């Protein structure tokens, strides 16, 4: 849901996160509803979109804390 993405971006900015990574298939962060919910965070928080493979490559190069959620409650194991 675009509103949820905007709220998550706004929260990430408020918590001082350094950025977010959107997996392919996520809604467009420039969707009108996402922009309204983000309250400007879309333009102040660094973000990048890509595939799971690109995200795995980022993890192999740097130390990041991985936080993810699945809508169906499935376990997400990036390091299998």
XYZ file of N, CA, C and O in Angstrom:
320
model
N 0.842 -1.179 0.000
C 0.000 0.000 0.000
C 0.888 1.244 0.000
O 1.789 1.347 0.829
N 0.658 2.171 -0.889
C 1.494 3.371 -0.962
C 1.513 4.180 0.336
O 2.552 4.731 0.716
N 0.371 4.237 1.026
C 0.348 4.963 2.293
C 1.251 4.336 3.334
O 1.900 5.030 4.120
N 1.299 3.004 3.348
C 2.189 2.311 4.287
C 3.648 2.599 3.965
O 4.463 2.811 4.866
N 3.991 2.583 2.683
C 5.375 2.888 2.309
C 5.748 4.286 2.757
O 6.818 4.503 3.333
N 4.866 5.248 2.508
C 5.151 6.623 2.935
C 5.343 6.722 4.433
O 6.253 7.396 4.919
N 4.493 6.039 5.196
C 4.615 6.056 6.659
C 5.918 5.407 7.109
O 6.571 5.885 8.041
N 6.313 4.321 6.443
C 7.582 3.667 6.795
C 8.773 4.571 6.473
O 9.736 4.637 7.245
N 8.703 5.271 5.358
C 9.791 6.190 5.006
C 9.875 7.329 6.017
O 10.961 7.712 6.458
N 8.726 7.855 6.405
C 8.682 8.934 7.401
C 9.242 8.442 8.734
O 10.031 9.131 9.381
N 8.881 7.230 9.128
C 9.380 6.655 10.381
C 10.883 6.411 10.318
O 11.608 6.673 11.283
N 11.352 5.883 9.191
C 12.791 5.632 9.036
C 13.586 6.924 9.191
O 14.631 6.953 9.847
N 13.082 7.995 8.610
C 13.747 9.291 8.742
C 13.737 9.748 10.197
O 14.758 10.189 10.726
N 12.598 9.595 10.861
C 12.477 10.017 12.261
C 13.405 9.223 13.176
O 13.933 9.770 14.150
N 13.612 7.938 12.868
C 14.480 7.097 13.691
C 15.957 7.263 13.340
O 16.815 6.611 13.934
N 16.254 8.090 12.363
C 17.646 8.365 12.019
C 18.300 7.301 11.154
O 19.524 7.196 11.129
N 17.494 6.518 10.453
C 18.080 5.522 9.549
C 18.870 6.239 8.463
O 18.569 7.364 8.089
N 19.863 5.563 7.947
C 20.700 6.150 6.909
C 20.112 5.974 5.522
O 20.574 6.602 4.573
N 19.117 5.129 5.355
C 18.481 4.922 4.066
C 17.636 3.664 4.075
O 17.621 2.925 5.056
N 16.944 3.440 2.958
C 16.134 2.230 2.806
C 16.342 1.652 1.408
O 16.776 2.352 0.497
N 16.047 0.371 1.285
C 16.171 -0.344 0.005
C 14.821 -0.950 -0.308
O 14.289 -1.723 0.485
N 14.253 -0.597 -1.444
C 12.958 -1.130 -1.865
C 13.173 -2.282 -2.832
O 13.856 -2.131 -3.835
N 12.587 -3.432 -2.525
C 12.690 -4.605 -3.380
C 11.753 -4.450 -4.570
O 10.672 -3.861 -4.456
N 12.163 -4.999 -5.717
C 11.314 -4.968 -6.903
C 9.917 -5.446 -6.550
O 9.747 -6.401 -5.799
N 8.912 -4.777 -7.077
C 7.540 -5.125 -6.776
C 6.937 -4.253 -5.693
O 5.729 -4.299 -5.455
N 7.781 -3.466 -5.009
C 7.258 -2.519 -4.025
C 6.513 -1.415 -4.768
O 6.746 -1.183 -5.952
N 5.646 -0.728 -4.068
C 4.914 0.358 -4.735
C 5.875 1.519 -5.022
O 6.960 1.607 -4.465
N 5.443 2.384 -5.891
C 6.228 3.534 -6.316
C 6.282 4.568 -5.190
O 5.243 5.042 -4.737
N 7.481 4.942 -4.729
C 7.571 5.932 -3.655
C 7.096 7.319 -4.093
O 6.865 8.183 -3.252
N 6.916 7.523 -5.407
C 6.423 8.802 -5.908
C 4.921 8.770 -6.205
O 4.374 9.720 -6.765
N 4.268 7.686 -5.803
C 2.812 7.608 -5.874
C 2.250 8.732 -4.998
O 2.794 9.044 -3.939
N 1.155 9.355 -5.435
C 0.586 10.485 -4.686
C 0.332 10.149 -3.218
O 0.650 10.936 -2.321
N -0.259 8.983 -2.973
C -0.574 8.580 -1.598
C 0.701 8.357 -0.783
O 0.776 8.749 0.386
N 1.726 7.760 -1.398
C 2.998 7.534 -0.711
C 3.663 8.862 -0.369
O 4.194 9.036 0.730
N 3.645 9.798 -1.305
C 4.254 11.108 -1.063
C 3.553 11.848 0.072
O 4.215 12.452 0.931
N 2.227 11.813 0.090
C 1.487 12.482 1.167
C 1.816 11.867 2.526
O 2.044 12.580 3.500
N 1.867 10.545 2.588
C 2.139 9.870 3.859
C 3.581 10.076 4.317
O 3.851 10.127 5.511
N 4.500 10.212 3.376
C 5.917 10.374 3.724
C 6.223 11.760 4.275
O 7.230 11.953 4.955
N 5.371 12.727 3.977
C 5.545 14.099 4.492
C 6.942 14.654 4.209
O 7.562 15.290 5.057
N 7.470 14.386 3.021
C 8.768 14.927 2.619
C 9.940 13.978 2.809
O 11.034 14.245 2.317
N 9.734 12.869 3.523
C 10.836 11.933 3.774
C 11.382 11.346 2.475
O 12.566 11.019 2.397
N 10.557 11.232 1.461
C 10.980 10.677 0.168
C 12.158 11.462 -0.392
O 13.027 10.903 -1.060
N 12.205 12.755 -0.091
C 13.240 13.621 -0.637
C 14.373 13.888 0.339
O 15.378 14.489 -0.022
N 14.231 13.436 1.589
C 15.266 13.672 2.600
C 16.005 12.413 3.021
O 17.093 12.477 3.563
N 15.406 11.250 2.789
C 15.990 9.968 3.179
C 16.551 9.273 1.944
O 15.821 9.072 0.973
N 17.821 8.905 1.952
C 18.348 8.169 0.798
C 17.629 6.830 0.645
O 17.372 6.141 1.627
N 17.281 6.490 -0.581
C 16.631 5.210 -0.841
C 17.090 4.698 -2.192
O 17.559 5.452 -3.035
N 16.968 3.408 -2.333
C 17.359 2.741 -3.568
C 16.404 1.590 -3.811
O 15.915 0.980 -2.874
N 16.149 1.282 -5.062
C 15.295 0.158 -5.416
C 16.104 -0.844 -6.223
O 16.993 -0.464 -6.988
N 15.808 -2.118 -6.034
C 16.517 -3.147 -6.781
C 15.994 -4.526 -6.439
O 14.970 -4.692 -5.788
N 16.742 -5.522 -6.856
C 16.348 -6.918 -6.669
C 16.931 -7.470 -5.365
O 17.809 -6.869 -4.740
N 16.444 -8.672 -4.990
C 17.021 -9.360 -3.827
C 18.509 -9.604 -4.042
O 19.311 -9.499 -3.111
N 18.899 -9.922 -5.274
C 20.304 -10.192 -5.561
C 21.161 -8.942 -5.320
O 22.253 -9.026 -4.774
N 20.642 -7.797 -5.724
C 21.382 -6.546 -5.486
C 21.485 -6.248 -3.995
O 22.520 -5.787 -3.521
N 20.428 -6.538 -3.262
C 20.460 -6.325 -1.817
C 21.471 -7.257 -1.161
O 22.240 -6.844 -0.297
N 21.495 -8.519 -1.591
C 22.493 -9.470 -1.057
C 23.912 -8.975 -1.337
O 24.798 -9.092 -0.494
N 24.144 -8.437 -2.532
C 25.471 -7.914 -2.872
C 25.842 -6.760 -1.946
O 26.990 -6.660 -1.505
N 24.883 -5.901 -1.639
C 25.139 -4.792 -0.714
C 25.544 -5.326 0.658
O 26.438 -4.799 1.301
N 24.868 -6.391 1.108
C 25.181 -6.962 2.415
C 26.556 -7.596 2.440
O 27.225 -7.586 3.460
N 26.987 -8.156 1.329
C 28.299 -8.797 1.311
C 29.420 -7.772 1.341
O 30.530 -8.069 1.750
N 29.124 -6.540 0.943
C 30.145 -5.488 0.889
C 30.197 -4.630 2.146
O 31.195 -3.978 2.402
N 29.147 -4.577 2.924
C 29.102 -3.677 4.078
C 28.328 -4.315 5.223
O 27.581 -5.268 5.034
N 28.507 -3.761 6.394
C 27.797 -4.228 7.580
C 26.526 -3.410 7.751
O 26.567 -2.252 8.119
N 25.378 -4.020 7.448
C 24.093 -3.375 7.625
C 23.254 -4.201 8.571
O 23.398 -5.419 8.648
N 22.365 -3.563 9.251
C 21.386 -4.281 10.055
C 20.188 -4.523 9.154
O 19.625 -3.586 8.600
N 19.782 -5.765 8.997
C 18.714 -6.141 8.092
C 17.408 -6.244 8.863
O 17.304 -6.998 9.823
N 16.401 -5.478 8.449
C 15.067 -5.530 9.038
C 14.092 -5.690 7.880
O 14.092 -4.892 6.958
N 13.276 -6.743 7.922
C 12.337 -6.997 6.835
C 11.051 -7.577 7.390
O 11.020 -8.122 8.492
N 9.996 -7.434 6.605
C 8.702 -7.999 6.985
C 8.055 -8.617 5.754
O 8.253 -8.132 4.642
N 7.312 -9.692 5.976
C 6.585 -10.350 4.902
C 5.103 -10.266 5.218
O 4.691 -10.551 6.341
N 4.302 -9.868 4.230
C 2.864 -9.685 4.453
C 2.169 -10.969 4.883
O 1.152 -10.930 5.566
N 2.716 -12.126 4.506
C 2.105 -13.400 4.873
C 2.700 -14.003 6.140
O 2.328 -15.092 6.542
N 3.656 -13.308 6.739
C 4.269 -13.798 7.959
C 5.347 -14.835 7.737
O 5.783 -15.505 8.658
N 5.793 -14.993 6.477
C 6.828 -15.974 6.162
C 8.187 -15.499 6.686
O 8.462 -14.306 6.756
N 9.014 -16.446 7.047
C 10.366 -16.151 7.484
C 11.182 -15.676 6.285
O 11.166 -16.301 5.223
N 11.889 -14.591 6.449
C 12.748 -14.061 5.382
C 14.187 -14.303 5.816
O 14.662 -13.715 6.781
N 14.859 -15.188 5.136
C 16.249 -15.483 5.456
C 17.126 -15.058 4.294
O 17.251 -15.759 3.298
N 17.722 -13.897 4.437
C 18.566 -13.344 3.375
C 19.860 -14.126 3.204
O 20.529 -14.020 2.206
N 20.250 -14.877 4.213
C 21.593 -15.461 4.227
C 21.588 -16.966 4.035
O 22.486 -17.645 4.472
N 20.551 -17.503 3.381
C 20.498 -18.947 3.119
C 21.605 -19.351 2.191
O 21.929 -18.692 1.252
